[in-house]
Amino acid sequence: MSSIYSSTAMLPSFPSSSSRSSSSLTPRANMSSTSNQPDAPTVLGFGGVSVDLLATVASFPKPDDKIRSTSMKVQGGGNAGNALTCAARLGLNARLISKVANDAQGRGALEELQADGVDVSFFVVSEEGNSPFTYVIVDNQTKTRTCIHTPGSPPMIPDDLKSSTLVSALKGVSLAYFDVRLHETALVIAHEEVSDIKSHIQANRRSIPILIDAERLREGLDEFLHLSDYVVCSAKLPQAWSNAPTVPSALVSMLLRLPKVKFVIVTLGSDGCMMLERSIAEDSQAEEMDVDNMVEQLKQKIDSVKSGPTCVPSDITILQAKGVGTICGRLFLGKAEKIPELELVDTTGAGDAFIGAILYGSHQLSSIGSSDRSSTSLGYPADAFFKLEAPSYHNGSVRGRKLGPGFRVCLFFLFYFIGFFWIDIVLLVPF
């Protein structure tokens, strides 16, 4: 999303001491988005939307330092907002539920999301309080960012959403995405309301698959993990959640403890990512192998291939993790594109863009049923990348963020990645 107002006009208003007011649940006609593609699948997202105040500095300040920023930007942000914007720019019908206040920040975030093709008609808009905002310090030296988040006020609660509103929001949805924020209300949708409502809105009574962004340990995460079909997590989350000694063994632990989950992906920054996919039918002839040794073998294969983004899969194997157990499945190791330092801006929103690409990739998997399974290139990643850039394109950004190189890593890796195993996870989203 591009900057649409000055930083002076966008300085956040802090929470008022006045009592909580009721929130508007009526779909706002002037905020409803038209579909990007009439026949495209619909993805419903629920989670964080905020206004980001990004200050770029030469290097991160030391305690008690006073420094000057080299640039200042005010842009839309939030995990769910970024991911759904990416999905919408790639051509999906993206529908988002979140909460903002009726202030300059909230109105601006809604307008910016709508301009990118995201349906915001199911947002909750409070007439009082403040919209969520985040101070982001972008370190130009290390190309990293530090976020200081201030939640919105009043917070979103389950009573903000009526059953009739949820029925409308879930109509025609093929995949639900949660960033595990606003967890009390999110769990109403994921656990209780979806279970009660889906039979009314789905003629064949099929369930709606759930994909979650497990960014870090937070309240409500365990419940979401047990409800989810697919999990994408940050580098530290698997070990933090499972207490396993290594990332590969942690992925084995997650699939053993979460029998509903079909695959887990862990993003590894500049090192790419790793995925463990559960085998639907255990192969009695499959070889048994230590999962850490398998990763080392895949790394050797990756080191022998070209420098571009590449994915190397294992065969279906009985993977053993010492002290954890065994699981039958396939391991995938992805190598990220090496971005020249002069092209690298920062990592703000890169993980959200990666998830947006996965949401889009799930649709592509269902539309290439005649493709050659052995293909390592699906033939359309370049078109998809330029399609993402085209709407309201500013400096290679996703929602105003300078993510051209970083997102290119995520998107191109994703399409190499799914080329190896699309036929096995075609059930990801039954479009």
mmCIF file of C-alpha atoms in Angstrom, residues 2-333:
data_model
loop_
_atom_site.group_PDB
_atom_site.id
_atom_site.type_symbol
_atom_site.label_atom_id
_atom_site.label_comp_id
_atom_site.label_asym_id
_atom_site.label_seq_id
_atom_site.Cartn_x
_atom_site.Cartn_y
_atom_site.Cartn_z
ATOM 1 C CA SER A 2 1.346 3.383 -0.870
ATOM 2 C CA SER A 3 1.572 6.367 1.437
ATOM 3 C CA ILE A 4 -1.534 8.465 1.051
ATOM 4 C CA TYR A 5 -1.210 11.106 3.698
ATOM 5 C CA SER A 6 1.536 13.067 5.411
ATOM 6 C CA SER A 7 3.097 11.758 8.592
ATOM 7 C CA THR A 8 1.790 14.821 10.440
ATOM 8 C CA ALA A 9 -1.793 13.986 9.553
ATOM 9 C CA MET A 10 -1.216 10.344 10.434
ATOM 10 C CA LEU A 11 0.333 10.696 13.872
ATOM 11 C CA PRO A 12 -1.693 8.273 15.978
ATOM 12 C CA SER A 13 -4.261 9.453 18.479
ATOM 13 C CA PHE A 14 -3.808 7.652 21.768
ATOM 14 C CA PRO A 15 -6.566 5.746 23.558
ATOM 15 C CA SER A 16 -9.248 7.850 25.117
ATOM 16 C CA SER A 17 -10.292 7.386 28.727
ATOM 17 C CA SER A 18 -13.945 7.505 27.719
ATOM 18 C CA SER A 19 -16.115 4.406 28.001
ATOM 19 C CA ARG A 20 -16.188 1.797 25.231
ATOM 20 C CA SER A 21 -18.680 2.477 22.513
ATOM 21 C CA SER A 22 -20.568 -0.031 20.428
ATOM 22 C CA SER A 23 -18.949 -0.908 17.101
ATOM 23 C CA SER A 24 -20.461 -0.644 13.673
ATOM 24 C CA LEU A 25 -21.086 -4.034 12.059
ATOM 25 C CA THR A 26 -22.997 -2.830 9.043
ATOM 26 C CA PRO A 27 -21.113 -3.445 5.783
ATOM 27 C CA ARG A 28 -19.946 -0.089 4.457
ATOM 28 C CA ALA A 29 -21.090 0.230 0.869
ATOM 29 C CA ASN A 30 -18.421 2.752 -0.012
ATOM 30 C CA MET A 31 -15.728 0.386 1.261
ATOM 31 C CA SER A 32 -16.812 -2.812 -0.509
ATOM 32 C CA SER A 33 -14.371 -4.077 -3.094
ATOM 33 C CA THR A 34 -15.345 -5.671 -6.345
ATOM 34 C CA SER A 35 -13.849 -9.056 -7.150
ATOM 35 C CA ASN A 36 -10.481 -9.127 -8.841
ATOM 36 C CA GLN A 37 -11.624 -12.079 -10.955
ATOM 37 C CA PRO A 38 -15.251 -13.237 -11.032
ATOM 38 C CA ASP A 39 -14.215 -16.903 -11.142
ATOM 39 C CA ALA A 40 -11.285 -16.606 -8.734
ATOM 40 C CA PRO A 41 -11.499 -18.382 -5.368
ATOM 41 C CA THR A 42 -12.240 -16.407 -2.228
ATOM 42 C CA VAL A 43 -9.830 -16.344 0.694
ATOM 43 C CA LEU A 44 -11.019 -15.043 4.060
ATOM 44 C CA GLY A 45 -8.424 -13.518 6.354
ATOM 45 C CA PHE A 46 -8.793 -12.538 9.975
ATOM 46 C CA GLY A 47 -6.194 -10.693 11.989
ATOM 47 C CA GLY A 48 -4.100 -7.619 12.377
ATOM 48 C CA VAL A 49 -4.360 -4.432 10.359
ATOM 49 C CA SER A 50 -2.433 -1.383 11.452
ATOM 50 C CA VAL A 51 -0.861 1.864 10.378
ATOM 51 C CA ASP A 52 2.931 1.666 10.243
ATOM 52 C CA LEU A 53 5.176 4.637 10.901
ATOM 53 C CA LEU A 54 8.497 3.613 9.367
ATOM 54 C CA ALA A 55 11.590 5.539 10.386
ATOM 55 C CA THR A 56 14.755 4.565 8.502
ATOM 56 C CA VAL A 57 17.980 5.133 10.424
ATOM 57 C CA ALA A 58 21.644 4.729 9.488
ATOM 58 C CA SER A 59 22.086 2.218 12.325
ATOM 59 C CA PHE A 60 20.013 1.112 15.295
ATOM 60 C CA PRO A 61 20.376 3.529 18.237
ATOM 61 C CA LYS A 62 22.112 2.616 21.465
ATOM 62 C CA PRO A 63 20.322 3.201 24.794
ATOM 63 C CA ASP A 64 19.862 6.904 25.549
ATOM 64 C CA ASP A 65 21.017 7.893 22.038
ATOM 65 C CA LYS A 66 19.421 10.713 20.070
ATOM 66 C CA ILE A 67 19.585 10.139 16.331
ATOM 67 C CA ARG A 68 17.902 11.382 13.183
ATOM 68 C CA SER A 69 15.976 9.309 10.694
ATOM 69 C CA THR A 70 17.025 9.356 7.057
ATOM 70 C CA SER A 71 13.432 8.949 5.881
ATOM 71 C CA MET A 72 9.940 8.703 7.317
ATOM 72 C CA LYS A 73 6.935 6.934 5.793
ATOM 73 C CA VAL A 74 3.395 6.233 6.929
ATOM 74 C CA GLN A 75 1.854 3.117 5.397
ATOM 75 C CA GLY A 76 -0.705 0.413 5.965
ATOM 76 C CA GLY A 77 0.567 -2.689 7.736
ATOM 77 C CA GLY A 78 -0.371 -5.655 9.893
ATOM 78 C CA ASN A 79 0.184 -9.345 9.161
ATOM 79 C CA ALA A 80 -3.274 -10.110 7.821
ATOM 80 C CA GLY A 81 -3.525 -6.809 5.948
ATOM 81 C CA ASN A 82 -0.217 -7.405 4.155
ATOM 82 C CA ALA A 83 -0.907 -11.060 3.329
ATOM 83 C CA LEU A 84 -4.413 -10.385 1.973
ATOM 84 C CA THR A 85 -3.144 -7.420 -0.058
ATOM 85 C CA CYS A 86 -0.583 -9.719 -1.660
ATOM 86 C CA ALA A 87 -3.267 -12.336 -2.400
ATOM 87 C CA ALA A 88 -5.553 -9.707 -3.914
ATOM 88 C CA ARG A 89 -2.813 -8.276 -6.123
ATOM 89 C CA LEU A 90 -2.118 -11.777 -7.388
ATOM 90 C CA GLY A 91 -5.751 -12.172 -8.441
ATOM 91 C CA LEU A 92 -7.598 -13.884 -5.586
ATOM 92 C CA ASN A 93 -10.823 -12.546 -4.131
ATOM 93 C CA ALA A 94 -9.448 -11.456 -0.755
ATOM 94 C CA ARG A 95 -11.897 -10.795 2.089
ATOM 95 C CA LEU A 96 -10.624 -9.476 5.414
ATOM 96 C CA ILE A 97 -12.130 -9.158 8.910
ATOM 97 C CA SER A 98 -10.459 -6.890 11.443
ATOM 98 C CA LYS A 99 -11.207 -3.815 13.545
ATOM 99 C CA VAL A 100 -10.223 -0.171 13.289
ATOM 100 C CA ALA A 101 -11.494 3.057 14.782
ATOM 101 C CA ASN A 102 -13.271 5.762 12.829
ATOM 102 C CA ASP A 103 -10.173 7.954 12.847
ATOM 103 C CA ALA A 104 -7.827 9.167 10.122
ATOM 104 C CA GLN A 105 -5.637 6.086 10.451
ATOM 105 C CA GLY A 106 -8.539 3.638 10.305
ATOM 106 C CA ARG A 107 -10.233 5.340 7.370
ATOM 107 C CA GLY A 108 -6.941 5.536 5.512
ATOM 108 C CA ALA A 109 -6.186 1.836 6.092
ATOM 109 C CA LEU A 110 -9.636 0.849 4.785
ATOM 110 C CA GLU A 111 -9.279 3.034 1.700
ATOM 111 C CA GLU A 112 -5.816 1.666 0.986
ATOM 112 C CA LEU A 113 -6.938 -1.961 1.334
ATOM 113 C CA GLN A 114 -9.928 -1.302 -0.891
ATOM 114 C CA ALA A 115 -7.706 0.288 -3.528
ATOM 115 C CA ASP A 116 -5.675 -2.943 -3.603
ATOM 116 C CA GLY A 117 -8.796 -5.041 -4.171
ATOM 117 C CA VAL A 118 -9.365 -6.337 -0.641
ATOM 118 C CA ASP A 119 -13.013 -6.646 0.462
ATOM 119 C CA VAL A 120 -13.253 -4.701 3.740
ATOM 120 C CA SER A 121 -17.042 -4.701 4.019
ATOM 121 C CA PHE A 122 -16.915 -6.968 7.093
ATOM 122 C CA PHE A 123 -14.599 -4.758 9.126
ATOM 123 C CA VAL A 124 -15.710 -3.648 12.574
ATOM 124 C CA VAL A 125 -15.418 0.138 12.883
ATOM 125 C CA SER A 126 -15.511 1.693 16.344
ATOM 126 C CA GLU A 127 -16.727 5.274 16.601
ATOM 127 C CA GLU A 128 -14.317 5.949 19.473
ATOM 128 C CA GLY A 129 -10.795 4.961 20.433
ATOM 129 C CA ASN A 130 -7.797 4.591 18.143
ATOM 130 C CA SER A 131 -6.789 2.291 15.313
ATOM 131 C CA PRO A 132 -3.773 -0.007 15.803
ATOM 132 C CA PHE A 133 -0.422 1.481 14.874
ATOM 133 C CA THR A 134 3.192 0.347 14.853
ATOM 134 C CA TYR A 135 6.450 2.234 15.038
ATOM 135 C CA VAL A 136 8.947 0.503 12.745
ATOM 136 C CA ILE A 137 12.653 1.287 13.003
ATOM 137 C CA VAL A 138 14.393 0.244 9.782
ATOM 138 C CA ASP A 139 18.122 -0.274 10.299
ATOM 139 C CA ASN A 140 19.892 0.648 7.064
ATOM 140 C CA GLN A 141 23.112 -0.983 8.219
ATOM 141 C CA THR A 142 21.787 -4.485 8.999
ATOM 142 C CA LYS A 143 18.738 -4.297 6.691
ATOM 143 C CA THR A 144 16.480 -5.340 9.573
ATOM 144 C CA ARG A 145 13.455 -3.811 11.238
ATOM 145 C CA THR A 146 12.272 -3.462 14.825
ATOM 146 C CA CYS A 147 8.546 -3.108 15.489
ATOM 147 C CA ILE A 148 6.875 -1.423 18.470
ATOM 148 C CA HIS A 149 3.148 -2.113 18.277
ATOM 149 C CA THR A 150 0.278 -0.290 19.980
ATOM 150 C CA PRO A 151 -2.988 -2.270 19.839
ATOM 151 C CA GLY A 152 -6.214 -0.650 18.791
ATOM 152 C CA SER A 153 -8.714 0.558 21.361
ATOM 153 C CA PRO A 154 -11.312 -0.670 22.125
ATOM 154 C CA PRO A 155 -10.023 -4.169 21.305
ATOM 155 C CA MET A 156 -12.004 -6.572 19.159
ATOM 156 C CA ILE A 157 -14.204 -8.972 21.139
ATOM 157 C CA PRO A 158 -16.418 -11.897 20.062
ATOM 158 C CA ASP A 159 -19.585 -9.843 20.572
ATOM 159 C CA ASP A 160 -18.429 -7.527 17.779
ATOM 160 C CA LEU A 161 -19.392 -10.188 15.232
ATOM 161 C CA LYS A 162 -22.955 -11.452 14.841
ATOM 162 C CA SER A 163 -23.728 -14.906 13.482
ATOM 163 C CA SER A 164 -25.471 -13.382 10.469
ATOM 164 C CA THR A 165 -22.344 -11.360 9.697
ATOM 165 C CA LEU A 166 -20.189 -14.485 9.861
ATOM 166 C CA VAL A 167 -22.554 -16.374 7.569
ATOM 167 C CA SER A 168 -22.159 -13.634 4.970
ATOM 168 C CA ALA A 169 -18.391 -13.398 5.449
ATOM 169 C CA LEU A 170 -17.920 -17.169 5.054
ATOM 170 C CA LYS A 171 -20.091 -17.490 1.966
ATOM 171 C CA GLY A 172 -18.109 -18.993 -0.900
ATOM 172 C CA VAL A 173 -14.836 -19.069 1.060
ATOM 173 C CA SER A 174 -12.348 -21.749 -0.039
ATOM 174 C CA LEU A 175 -9.621 -21.112 2.519
ATOM 175 C CA ALA A 176 -9.477 -19.278 5.858
ATOM 176 C CA TYR A 177 -6.274 -17.574 6.994
ATOM 177 C CA PHE A 178 -5.523 -16.420 10.545
ATOM 178 C CA ASP A 179 -2.477 -14.601 11.890
ATOM 179 C CA VAL A 180 -3.434 -15.612 15.473
ATOM 180 C CA ARG A 181 -3.985 -12.031 16.575
ATOM 181 C CA LEU A 182 -7.269 -10.919 18.186
ATOM 182 C CA HIS A 183 -7.364 -14.553 19.236
ATOM 183 C CA GLU A 184 -10.579 -14.573 21.274
ATOM 184 C CA THR A 185 -12.681 -13.387 18.336
ATOM 185 C CA ALA A 186 -10.617 -15.343 15.808
ATOM 186 C CA LEU A 187 -11.287 -18.587 17.660
ATOM 187 C CA VAL A 188 -15.009 -17.920 17.501
ATOM 188 C CA ILE A 189 -14.685 -17.990 13.713
ATOM 189 C CA ALA A 190 -12.177 -20.837 13.507
ATOM 190 C CA HIS A 191 -13.581 -23.130 16.174
ATOM 191 C CA GLU A 192 -17.193 -22.513 17.095
ATOM 192 C CA GLU A 193 -18.861 -20.421 14.429
ATOM 193 C CA VAL A 194 -17.241 -22.060 11.424
ATOM 194 C CA SER A 195 -18.287 -25.478 12.702
ATOM 195 C CA ASP A 196 -21.887 -24.343 13.180
ATOM 196 C CA ILE A 197 -22.211 -22.228 10.042
ATOM 197 C CA LYS A 198 -20.371 -24.108 7.338
ATOM 198 C CA SER A 199 -23.139 -26.702 6.940
ATOM 199 C CA HIS A 200 -25.549 -23.908 6.093
ATOM 200 C CA ILE A 201 -23.369 -22.201 3.533
ATOM 201 C CA GLN A 202 -21.624 -25.208 1.972
ATOM 202 C CA ALA A 203 -24.016 -27.412 0.016
ATOM 203 C CA ASN A 204 -21.772 -30.454 0.279
ATOM 204 C CA ARG A 205 -20.973 -29.801 3.952
ATOM 205 C CA ARG A 206 -17.242 -29.734 3.296
ATOM 206 C CA SER A 207 -15.124 -27.954 5.870
ATOM 207 C CA ILE A 208 -13.157 -24.803 5.147
ATOM 208 C CA PRO A 209 -9.398 -25.487 5.355
ATOM 209 C CA ILE A 210 -7.508 -23.278 7.791
ATOM 210 C CA LEU A 211 -3.987 -21.924 7.291
ATOM 211 C CA ILE A 212 -2.333 -20.094 10.165
ATOM 212 C CA ASP A 213 0.679 -17.843 10.509
ATOM 213 C CA ALA A 214 2.467 -19.088 13.632
ATOM 214 C CA GLU A 215 4.827 -16.171 14.027
ATOM 215 C CA ARG A 216 5.620 -16.588 17.716
ATOM 216 C CA LEU A 217 4.268 -18.070 20.918
ATOM 217 C CA ARG A 218 1.159 -16.124 21.854
ATOM 218 C CA GLU A 219 -2.127 -16.643 23.622
ATOM 219 C CA GLY A 220 -4.489 -18.822 21.613
ATOM 220 C CA LEU A 221 -1.760 -20.382 19.430
ATOM 221 C CA ASP A 222 -2.180 -23.921 20.770
ATOM 222 C CA GLU A 223 -5.902 -23.962 20.021
ATOM 223 C CA PHE A 224 -5.281 -22.636 16.524
ATOM 224 C CA LEU A 225 -2.601 -25.230 15.818
ATOM 225 C CA HIS A 226 -5.027 -28.045 16.666
ATOM 226 C CA LEU A 227 -7.703 -26.528 14.411
ATOM 227 C CA SER A 228 -5.401 -25.884 11.452
ATOM 228 C CA ASP A 229 -4.836 -27.844 8.264
ATOM 229 C CA TYR A 230 -1.675 -25.964 7.244
ATOM 230 C CA VAL A 231 0.904 -24.074 9.289
ATOM 231 C CA VAL A 232 3.510 -21.510 8.217
ATOM 232 C CA CYS A 233 5.849 -20.502 11.004
ATOM 233 C CA SER A 234 8.868 -18.341 11.678
ATOM 234 C CA ALA A 235 12.357 -19.765 12.140
ATOM 235 C CA LYS A 236 12.268 -19.916 15.950
ATOM 236 C CA LEU A 237 8.676 -21.059 16.469
ATOM 237 C CA PRO A 238 8.971 -24.857 15.875
ATOM 238 C CA GLN A 239 11.651 -25.360 18.530
ATOM 239 C CA ALA A 240 10.069 -22.881 20.924
ATOM 240 C CA TRP A 241 6.734 -24.712 20.695
ATOM 241 C CA SER A 242 8.019 -28.301 20.698
ATOM 242 C CA ASN A 243 11.247 -28.022 22.743
ATOM 243 C CA ALA A 244 12.898 -30.248 20.132
ATOM 244 C CA PRO A 245 16.687 -29.914 19.720
ATOM 245 C CA THR A 246 16.688 -29.036 15.996
ATOM 246 C CA VAL A 247 14.321 -27.455 13.466
ATOM 247 C CA PRO A 248 13.841 -30.699 11.471
ATOM 248 C CA SER A 249 13.055 -32.702 14.616
ATOM 249 C CA ALA A 250 10.708 -29.916 15.717
ATOM 250 C CA LEU A 251 8.753 -30.264 12.466
ATOM 251 C CA VAL A 252 8.408 -34.018 13.118
ATOM 252 C CA SER A 253 7.173 -33.228 16.619
ATOM 253 C CA MET A 254 4.588 -30.773 15.294
ATOM 254 C CA LEU A 255 3.088 -33.268 12.839
ATOM 255 C CA LEU A 256 3.009 -35.972 15.529
ATOM 256 C CA ARG A 257 1.277 -33.712 18.032
ATOM 257 C CA LEU A 258 -1.029 -32.088 15.471
ATOM 258 C CA PRO A 259 -2.694 -34.969 13.577
ATOM 259 C CA LYS A 260 -4.964 -32.659 11.544
ATOM 260 C CA VAL A 261 -2.060 -30.673 10.046
ATOM 261 C CA LYS A 262 -1.067 -31.771 6.541
ATOM 262 C CA PHE A 263 2.163 -29.801 6.303
ATOM 263 C CA VAL A 264 4.315 -27.324 8.204
ATOM 264 C CA ILE A 265 6.536 -24.743 6.523
ATOM 265 C CA VAL A 266 9.231 -22.889 8.438
ATOM 266 C CA THR A 267 10.738 -19.766 6.875
ATOM 267 C CA LEU A 268 14.486 -19.374 7.345
ATOM 268 C CA GLY A 269 15.172 -15.872 6.052
ATOM 269 C CA SER A 270 18.034 -15.707 3.586
ATOM 270 C CA ASP A 271 18.468 -19.484 3.931
ATOM 271 C CA GLY A 272 15.089 -20.112 2.262
ATOM 272 C CA CYS A 273 12.630 -22.421 3.977
ATOM 273 C CA MET A 274 11.892 -26.006 4.941
ATOM 274 C CA MET A 275 8.676 -27.980 4.736
ATOM 275 C CA LEU A 276 7.577 -31.321 6.148
ATOM 276 C CA GLU A 277 4.555 -32.846 4.393
ATOM 277 C CA ARG A 278 2.632 -35.698 5.970
ATOM 278 C CA SER A 279 2.157 -38.739 3.736
ATOM 279 C CA ILE A 280 -1.545 -39.565 3.500
ATOM 280 C CA ALA A 281 -0.901 -43.302 3.195
ATOM 281 C CA GLU A 282 2.159 -44.690 4.951
ATOM 282 C CA ASP A 283 4.445 -46.613 2.613
ATOM 283 C CA SER A 284 5.497 -49.866 4.278
ATOM 284 C CA GLN A 285 8.395 -50.067 1.825
ATOM 285 C CA ALA A 286 9.657 -46.586 2.665
ATOM 286 C CA GLU A 287 13.168 -46.250 4.003
ATOM 287 C CA GLU A 288 13.642 -45.053 7.591
ATOM 288 C CA MET A 289 16.110 -42.225 8.073
ATOM 289 C CA ASP A 290 17.120 -39.684 10.686
ATOM 290 C CA VAL A 291 15.466 -36.376 9.794
ATOM 291 C CA ASP A 292 18.574 -34.288 10.532
ATOM 292 C CA ASN A 293 20.662 -36.504 8.277
ATOM 293 C CA MET A 294 18.033 -36.122 5.582
ATOM 294 C CA VAL A 295 18.344 -32.354 5.785
ATOM 295 C CA GLU A 296 22.115 -32.600 5.384
ATOM 296 C CA GLN A 297 21.661 -34.732 2.282
ATOM 297 C CA LEU A 298 19.230 -32.227 0.793
ATOM 298 C CA LYS A 299 21.637 -29.369 1.555
ATOM 299 C CA GLN A 300 24.347 -31.140 -0.416
ATOM 300 C CA LYS A 301 21.985 -31.464 -3.377
ATOM 301 C CA ILE A 302 21.059 -27.785 -3.161
ATOM 302 C CA ASP A 303 24.718 -26.733 -3.019
ATOM 303 C CA SER A 304 25.311 -28.504 -6.323
ATOM 304 C CA VAL A 305 22.632 -26.654 -8.272
ATOM 305 C CA LYS A 306 22.450 -23.171 -9.741
ATOM 306 C CA SER A 307 22.452 -20.047 -7.625
ATOM 307 C CA GLY A 308 18.794 -19.166 -8.231
ATOM 308 C CA PRO A 309 15.866 -20.153 -6.016
ATOM 309 C CA THR A 310 15.595 -23.937 -5.925
ATOM 310 C CA CYS A 311 13.648 -26.608 -4.077
ATOM 311 C CA VAL A 312 14.941 -30.116 -3.397
ATOM 312 C CA PRO A 313 12.466 -32.762 -2.142
ATOM 313 C CA SER A 314 13.131 -36.072 -0.484
ATOM 314 C CA ASP A 315 11.338 -39.282 -1.366
ATOM 315 C CA ILE A 316 8.492 -40.432 0.865
ATOM 316 C CA THR A 317 10.447 -41.594 3.893
ATOM 317 C CA ILE A 318 9.856 -42.713 7.461
ATOM 318 C CA LEU A 319 11.579 -39.790 9.150
ATOM 319 C CA GLN A 320 12.951 -40.396 12.626
ATOM 320 C CA ALA A 321 13.685 -37.687 15.178
ATOM 321 C CA LYS A 322 15.680 -38.822 18.209
ATOM 322 C CA GLY A 323 13.651 -38.574 21.381
ATOM 323 C CA VAL A 324 10.597 -37.413 19.418
ATOM 324 C CA GLY A 325 9.283 -40.232 17.221
ATOM 325 C CA THR A 326 8.774 -41.063 13.560
ATOM 326 C CA ILE A 327 6.506 -39.753 10.819
ATOM 327 C CA CYS A 328 6.013 -40.882 7.245
ATOM 328 C CA GLY A 329 6.301 -37.997 4.864
ATOM 329 C CA ARG A 330 8.464 -35.893 2.583
ATOM 330 C CA LEU A 331 10.878 -33.152 3.450
ATOM 331 C CA PHE A 332 11.450 -30.172 1.167
ATOM 332 C CA LEU A 333 14.376 -27.791 1.408
#
